[in-house]
Amino acid sequence: VEFPSGMTSDAFAHWLAAMKAAGLATSDAHCGRLLGLSADTIVRLKYGGADVKTALACQALMHGLKPYP
């Protein structure tokens, strides 16, 4: 089994742009709220990348998945 890795800063910035382009978020701060993260954390992730849990959550949001019941 191959375990997924986190996101690079470039991949995270691309996700932010894709969420806005798809109409799923209106701003970087909105993306942060959807993830349950502060605006300061979003800025940090844009420059330092994200861990695997955040990467999986980003993928779920991009595909419209809801939290597991």
PDB file of C-alpha atoms in Angstrom:
ATOM      1  CA  VAL A   1       0.000   0.000   0.000  1.00  0.00           C
ATOM      2  CA  GLU A   2       1.361   3.376  -0.999  1.00  0.00           C
ATOM      3  CA  PHE A   3       0.575   6.132   1.459  1.00  0.00           C
ATOM      4  CA  PRO A   4      -0.282   9.588   0.114  1.00  0.00           C
ATOM      5  CA  SER A   5       2.019  12.493   0.789  1.00  0.00           C
ATOM      6  CA  GLY A   6       1.169  16.077   1.640  1.00  0.00           C
ATOM      7  CA  MET A   7       0.857  19.015  -0.747  1.00  0.00           C
ATOM      8  CA  THR A   8       3.654  21.269  -1.920  1.00  0.00           C
ATOM      9  CA  SER A   9       3.163  25.008  -1.587  1.00  0.00           C
ATOM     10  CA  ASP A  10       2.606  25.173  -5.372  1.00  0.00           C
ATOM     11  CA  ALA A  11      -0.052  22.451  -5.208  1.00  0.00           C
ATOM     12  CA  PHE A  12      -1.804  24.223  -2.334  1.00  0.00           C
ATOM     13  CA  ALA A  13      -1.813  27.530  -4.230  1.00  0.00           C
ATOM     14  CA  HIS A  14      -3.204  25.695  -7.272  1.00  0.00           C
ATOM     15  CA  TRP A  15      -5.971  24.196  -5.112  1.00  0.00           C
ATOM     16  CA  LEU A  16      -6.893  27.647  -3.793  1.00  0.00           C
ATOM     17  CA  ALA A  17      -7.140  28.965  -7.352  1.00  0.00           C
ATOM     18  CA  ALA A  18      -9.122  25.924  -8.521  1.00  0.00           C
ATOM     19  CA  MET A  19     -11.631  26.276  -5.671  1.00  0.00           C
ATOM     20  CA  LYS A  20     -12.230  29.911  -6.609  1.00  0.00           C
ATOM     21  CA  ALA A  21     -12.390  29.165 -10.360  1.00  0.00           C
ATOM     22  CA  ALA A  22     -14.958  26.409  -9.720  1.00  0.00           C
ATOM     23  CA  GLY A  23     -17.104  28.789  -7.662  1.00  0.00           C
ATOM     24  CA  LEU A  24     -16.650  26.687  -4.537  1.00  0.00           C
ATOM     25  CA  ALA A  25     -14.989  29.512  -2.591  1.00  0.00           C
ATOM     26  CA  THR A  26     -14.799  33.283  -2.980  1.00  0.00           C
ATOM     27  CA  SER A  27     -11.360  33.883  -1.459  1.00  0.00           C
ATOM     28  CA  ASP A  28      -8.376  32.238   0.179  1.00  0.00           C
ATOM     29  CA  ALA A  29      -9.925  33.056   3.558  1.00  0.00           C
ATOM     30  CA  HIS A  30     -13.152  31.330   2.478  1.00  0.00           C
ATOM     31  CA  CYS A  31     -11.122  28.223   1.569  1.00  0.00           C
ATOM     32  CA  GLY A  32      -9.621  28.388   5.038  1.00  0.00           C
ATOM     33  CA  ARG A  33     -13.037  28.526   6.678  1.00  0.00           C
ATOM     34  CA  LEU A  34     -14.135  25.499   4.632  1.00  0.00           C
ATOM     35  CA  LEU A  35     -11.074  23.648   5.961  1.00  0.00           C
ATOM     36  CA  GLY A  36     -11.622  24.912   9.501  1.00  0.00           C
ATOM     37  CA  LEU A  37      -8.333  26.840   9.381  1.00  0.00           C
ATOM     38  CA  SER A  38      -7.487  30.469  10.075  1.00  0.00           C
ATOM     39  CA  ALA A  39      -6.474  32.952   7.402  1.00  0.00           C
ATOM     40  CA  ASP A  40      -2.980  33.036   8.952  1.00  0.00           C
ATOM     41  CA  THR A  41      -2.695  29.266   8.556  1.00  0.00           C
ATOM     42  CA  ILE A  42      -3.737  29.508   4.902  1.00  0.00           C
ATOM     43  CA  VAL A  43      -0.936  32.013   4.287  1.00  0.00           C
ATOM     44  CA  ARG A  44       1.525  29.660   5.996  1.00  0.00           C
ATOM     45  CA  LEU A  45       0.363  26.725   3.850  1.00  0.00           C
ATOM     46  CA  LYS A  46       0.710  28.803   0.664  1.00  0.00           C
ATOM     47  CA  TYR A  47       4.413  29.165   1.421  1.00  0.00           C
ATOM     48  CA  GLY A  48       5.197  25.925   3.250  1.00  0.00           C
ATOM     49  CA  GLY A  49       2.821  23.308   1.871  1.00  0.00           C
ATOM     50  CA  ALA A  50       0.300  21.158   3.699  1.00  0.00           C
ATOM     51  CA  ASP A  51       0.306  17.840   5.532  1.00  0.00           C
ATOM     52  CA  VAL A  52      -1.479  14.752   4.209  1.00  0.00           C
ATOM     53  CA  LYS A  53      -4.629  15.335   6.310  1.00  0.00           C
ATOM     54  CA  THR A  54      -5.045  18.802   4.847  1.00  0.00           C
ATOM     55  CA  ALA A  55      -4.282  17.517   1.340  1.00  0.00           C
ATOM     56  CA  LEU A  56      -7.021  14.889   1.678  1.00  0.00           C
ATOM     57  CA  ALA A  57      -9.472  17.490   3.003  1.00  0.00           C
ATOM     58  CA  CYS A  58      -8.651  19.763   0.043  1.00  0.00           C
ATOM     59  CA  GLN A  59      -9.364  16.912  -2.360  1.00  0.00           C
ATOM     60  CA  ALA A  60     -12.656  16.175  -0.618  1.00  0.00           C
ATOM     61  CA  LEU A  61     -13.773  19.815  -0.782  1.00  0.00           C
ATOM     62  CA  MET A  62     -12.818  20.075  -4.446  1.00  0.00           C
ATOM     63  CA  HIS A  63     -15.087  17.112  -5.191  1.00  0.00           C
ATOM     64  CA  GLY A  64     -17.979  18.255  -3.013  1.00  0.00           C
ATOM     65  CA  LEU A  65     -17.658  15.490  -0.421  1.00  0.00           C
ATOM     66  CA  LYS A  66     -19.364  15.992   2.921  1.00  0.00           C
ATOM     67  CA  PRO A  67     -17.903  14.936   6.285  1.00  0.00           C
ATOM     68  CA  TYR A  68     -18.255  11.270   7.147  1.00  0.00           C
ATOM     69  CA  PRO A  69     -21.385  10.796   9.283  1.00  0.00           C
TER      70      PRO A  69
END
